[in-house]
Short mmCIF file of C-alpha atoms in Angstrom, two decimals:
data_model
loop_
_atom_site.label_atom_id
_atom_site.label_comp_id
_atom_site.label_asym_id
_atom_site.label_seq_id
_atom_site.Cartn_x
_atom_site.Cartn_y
_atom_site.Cartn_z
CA UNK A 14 170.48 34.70 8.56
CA UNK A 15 172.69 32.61 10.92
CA UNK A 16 176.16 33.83 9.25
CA UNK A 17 174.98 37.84 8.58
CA UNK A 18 173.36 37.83 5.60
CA UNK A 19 169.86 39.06 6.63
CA UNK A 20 168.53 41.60 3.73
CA UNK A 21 166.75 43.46 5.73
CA UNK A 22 170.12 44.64 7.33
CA UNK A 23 171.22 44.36 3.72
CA UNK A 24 170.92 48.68 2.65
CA UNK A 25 172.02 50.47 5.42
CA UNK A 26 175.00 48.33 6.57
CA UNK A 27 176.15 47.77 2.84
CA UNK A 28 175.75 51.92 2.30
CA UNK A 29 177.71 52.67 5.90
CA UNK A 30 180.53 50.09 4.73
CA UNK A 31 181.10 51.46 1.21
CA UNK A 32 180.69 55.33 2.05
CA UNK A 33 183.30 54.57 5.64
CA UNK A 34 185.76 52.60 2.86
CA UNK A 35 185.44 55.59 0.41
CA UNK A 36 186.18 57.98 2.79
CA UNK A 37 188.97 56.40 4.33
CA UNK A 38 191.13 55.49 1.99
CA UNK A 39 190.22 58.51 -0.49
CA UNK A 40 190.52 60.75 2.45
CA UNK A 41 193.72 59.21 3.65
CA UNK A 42 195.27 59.69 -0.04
CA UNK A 43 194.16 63.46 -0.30
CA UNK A 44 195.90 63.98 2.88
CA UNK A 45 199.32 61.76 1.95
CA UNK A 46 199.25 63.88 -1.57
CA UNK A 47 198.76 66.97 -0.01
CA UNK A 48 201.82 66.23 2.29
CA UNK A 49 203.53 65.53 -0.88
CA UNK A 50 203.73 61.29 0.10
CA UNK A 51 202.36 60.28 -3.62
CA UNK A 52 201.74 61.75 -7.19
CA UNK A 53 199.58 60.98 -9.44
CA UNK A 54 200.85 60.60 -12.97
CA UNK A 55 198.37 60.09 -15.57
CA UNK A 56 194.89 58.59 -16.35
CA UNK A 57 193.60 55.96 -17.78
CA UNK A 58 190.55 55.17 -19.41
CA UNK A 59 188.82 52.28 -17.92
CA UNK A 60 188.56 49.21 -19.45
CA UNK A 61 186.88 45.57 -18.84
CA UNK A 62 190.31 44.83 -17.24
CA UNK A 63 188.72 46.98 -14.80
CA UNK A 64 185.66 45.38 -14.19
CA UNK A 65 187.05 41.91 -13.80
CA UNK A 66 189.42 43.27 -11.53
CA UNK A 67 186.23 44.67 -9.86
CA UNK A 68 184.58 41.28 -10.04
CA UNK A 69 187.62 39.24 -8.14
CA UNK A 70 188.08 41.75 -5.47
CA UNK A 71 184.85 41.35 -4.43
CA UNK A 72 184.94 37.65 -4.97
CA UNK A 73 187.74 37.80 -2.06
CA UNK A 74 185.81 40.47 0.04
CA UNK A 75 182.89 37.57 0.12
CA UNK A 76 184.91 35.00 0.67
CA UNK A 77 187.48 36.32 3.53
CA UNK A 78 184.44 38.02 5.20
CA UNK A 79 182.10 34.71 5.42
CA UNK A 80 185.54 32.81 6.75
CA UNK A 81 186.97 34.88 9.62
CA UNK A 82 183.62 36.86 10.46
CA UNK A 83 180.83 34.48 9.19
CA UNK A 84 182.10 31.79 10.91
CA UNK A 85 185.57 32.05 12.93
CA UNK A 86 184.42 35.30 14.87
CA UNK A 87 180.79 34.15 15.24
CA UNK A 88 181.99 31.04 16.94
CA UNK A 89 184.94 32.29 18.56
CA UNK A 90 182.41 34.57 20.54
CA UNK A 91 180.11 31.96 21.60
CA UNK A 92 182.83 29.96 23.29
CA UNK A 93 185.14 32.84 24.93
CA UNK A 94 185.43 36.79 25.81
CA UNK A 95 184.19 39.02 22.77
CA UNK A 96 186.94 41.23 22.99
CA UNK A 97 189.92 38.23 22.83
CA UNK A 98 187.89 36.67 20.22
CA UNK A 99 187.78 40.01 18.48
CA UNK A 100 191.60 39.85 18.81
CA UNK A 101 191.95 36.12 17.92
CA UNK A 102 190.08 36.43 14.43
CA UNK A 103 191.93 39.72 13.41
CA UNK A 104 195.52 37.89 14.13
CA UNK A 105 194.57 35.30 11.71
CA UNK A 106 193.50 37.26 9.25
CA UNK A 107 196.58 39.10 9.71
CA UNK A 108 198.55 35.80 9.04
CA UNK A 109 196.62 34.43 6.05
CA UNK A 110 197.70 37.73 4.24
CA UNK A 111 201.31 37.16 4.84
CA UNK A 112 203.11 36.60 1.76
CA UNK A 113 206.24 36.59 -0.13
CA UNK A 114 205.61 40.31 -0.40
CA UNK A 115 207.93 42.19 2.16
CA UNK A 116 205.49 43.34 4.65
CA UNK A 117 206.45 46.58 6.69
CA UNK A 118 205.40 46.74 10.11
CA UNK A 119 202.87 49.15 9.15
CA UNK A 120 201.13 46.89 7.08
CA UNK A 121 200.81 43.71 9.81
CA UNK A 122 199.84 46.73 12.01
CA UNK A 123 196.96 48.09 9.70
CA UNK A 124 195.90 44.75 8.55
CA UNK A 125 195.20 43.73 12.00
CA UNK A 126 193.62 46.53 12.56
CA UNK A 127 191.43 46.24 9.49
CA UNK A 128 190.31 43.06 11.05
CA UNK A 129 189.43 44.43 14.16
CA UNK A 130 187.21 47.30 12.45
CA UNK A 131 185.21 44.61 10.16
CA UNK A 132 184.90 42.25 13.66
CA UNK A 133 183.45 45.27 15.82
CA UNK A 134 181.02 46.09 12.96
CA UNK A 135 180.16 42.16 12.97
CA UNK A 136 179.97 41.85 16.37
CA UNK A 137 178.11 45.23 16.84
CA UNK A 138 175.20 44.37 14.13
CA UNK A 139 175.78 40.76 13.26
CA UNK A 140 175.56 41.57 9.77
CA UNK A 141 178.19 40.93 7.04
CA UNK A 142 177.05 43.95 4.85
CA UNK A 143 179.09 46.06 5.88
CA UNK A 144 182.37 44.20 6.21
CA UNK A 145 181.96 42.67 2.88
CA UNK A 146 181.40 45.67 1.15
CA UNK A 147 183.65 47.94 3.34
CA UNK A 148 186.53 44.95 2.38
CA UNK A 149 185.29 45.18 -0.98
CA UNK A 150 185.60 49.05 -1.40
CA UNK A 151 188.59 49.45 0.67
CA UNK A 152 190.98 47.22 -2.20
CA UNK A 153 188.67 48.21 -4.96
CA UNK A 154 189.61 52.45 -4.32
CA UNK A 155 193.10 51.63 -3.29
CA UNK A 156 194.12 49.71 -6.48
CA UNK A 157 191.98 50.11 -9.48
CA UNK A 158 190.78 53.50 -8.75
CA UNK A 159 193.81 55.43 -6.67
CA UNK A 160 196.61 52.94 -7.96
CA UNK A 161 197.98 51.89 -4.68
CA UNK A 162 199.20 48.41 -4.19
CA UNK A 163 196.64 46.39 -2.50
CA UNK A 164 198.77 44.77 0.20
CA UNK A 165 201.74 44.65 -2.12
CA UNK A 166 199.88 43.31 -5.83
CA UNK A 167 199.34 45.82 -8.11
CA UNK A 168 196.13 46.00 -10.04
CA UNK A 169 195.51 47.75 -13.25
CA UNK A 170 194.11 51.27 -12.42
CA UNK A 171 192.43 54.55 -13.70
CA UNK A 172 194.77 56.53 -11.52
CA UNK A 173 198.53 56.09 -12.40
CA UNK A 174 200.13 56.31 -8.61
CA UNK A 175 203.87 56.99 -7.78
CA UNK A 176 204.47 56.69 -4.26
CA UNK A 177 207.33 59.38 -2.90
CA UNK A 178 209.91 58.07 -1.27
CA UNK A 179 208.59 58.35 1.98
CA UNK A 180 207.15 55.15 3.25
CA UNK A 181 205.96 55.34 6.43
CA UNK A 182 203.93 58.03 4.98
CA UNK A 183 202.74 56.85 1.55
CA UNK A 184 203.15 52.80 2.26
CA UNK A 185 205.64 52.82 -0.25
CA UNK A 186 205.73 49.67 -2.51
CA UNK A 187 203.32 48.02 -0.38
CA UNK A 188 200.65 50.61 -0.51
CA UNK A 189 198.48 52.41 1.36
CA UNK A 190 197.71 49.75 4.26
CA UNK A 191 201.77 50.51 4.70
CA UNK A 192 201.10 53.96 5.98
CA UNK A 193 200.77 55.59 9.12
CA UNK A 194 197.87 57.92 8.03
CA UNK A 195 196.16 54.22 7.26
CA UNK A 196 196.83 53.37 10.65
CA UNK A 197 195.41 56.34 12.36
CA UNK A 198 192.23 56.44 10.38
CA UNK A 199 191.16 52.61 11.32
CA UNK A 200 192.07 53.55 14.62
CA UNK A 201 189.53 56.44 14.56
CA UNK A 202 186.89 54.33 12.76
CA UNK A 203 187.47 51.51 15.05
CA UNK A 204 187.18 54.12 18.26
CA UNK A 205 184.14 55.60 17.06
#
């Protein structure tokens, strides 16, 4: 109970988190395709590559939700101003997922911003349904389903993706969280 993991929250904020992740990133795609950003090439059938893909992307949806909102956001608001703690927890999960990968500055941009829609759902029901399986949903349509890198790793995927070259647009080789259509949509969710 004390970290977000009440089940009575459990249905609703699990269902808002998955559908919001869904439509985000599926909606975001439709509209990058239909601006001619990305093509999709072929389809594959799935496969139990799939599901353990499936399985360790939600591993690392649990995990990186009970660090930085579980417990770095939950005590970063008892001890200062929500809305700088807010701020605090999303730049370090911005820094944990900098890698060797080249990062645009589309995708420090959007994975801040990812962090600040999963802390304002935390902060706004104190349950970690729905970032864990918004996080969850979010890298499990991008790469296995859609075929978009997943910050810059490809997965193995149903949906054979080619990204246009158009960048800013499509994310390029870093994938959707590179765009600028993923940037406005979490700043629409986040807004609303």
């Amino acid at each position: 109970d004390d970290i977000g993991l009440r089940y009575q929250d459990m249905l609703p904020h699990a269902i808002t988190g998955t559908l919001l992740a869904i439509f985000i990133v599926c909606g975001g795609a439709l509209f990058i395709y239909s601006l001619d950003g990305i093509e999709w090439l072929d389809i594959l059938p799935v496969t139990d590559e799939l599901f353990i893909t499936a399985v360790l992307l939600l591993m690392v949806a649990i995990g990186e939700e009970l660090v930085f909102r579980g417990y770095v956001l939950r005590h970063l608001v008892k001890s200062m101003n929500k809305w700088l703690a807010l701020a605090l927890s999303a730049a370090l999960f911005t820094i944990v997922h900098v890698s060797s990968f080249e990062i645009p500055a589309t995708g420090l941009i959007n994975i801040f911003l990812g962090g600040i829609l999963l802390g304002i759902t935390f902060m706004y029901t104190r349950s970690l349904w729905f970032p864990v399986l918004f996080h969850f949903m979010w890298n499990f349509v991008q790469g296995p389903v859609l075929g978009f890198r997943v910050s810059g790793i490809e997965f193995p995927s149903v949906l054979i993706m080619d990204p246009v070259d158009t960048p800013l647009l499509s994310g390029g080789e870093y994938g959707f969280e590179g765009s600028l259509v993923c940037s406005a949509l979490l700043l629409a969710a986040s807004a609303i």
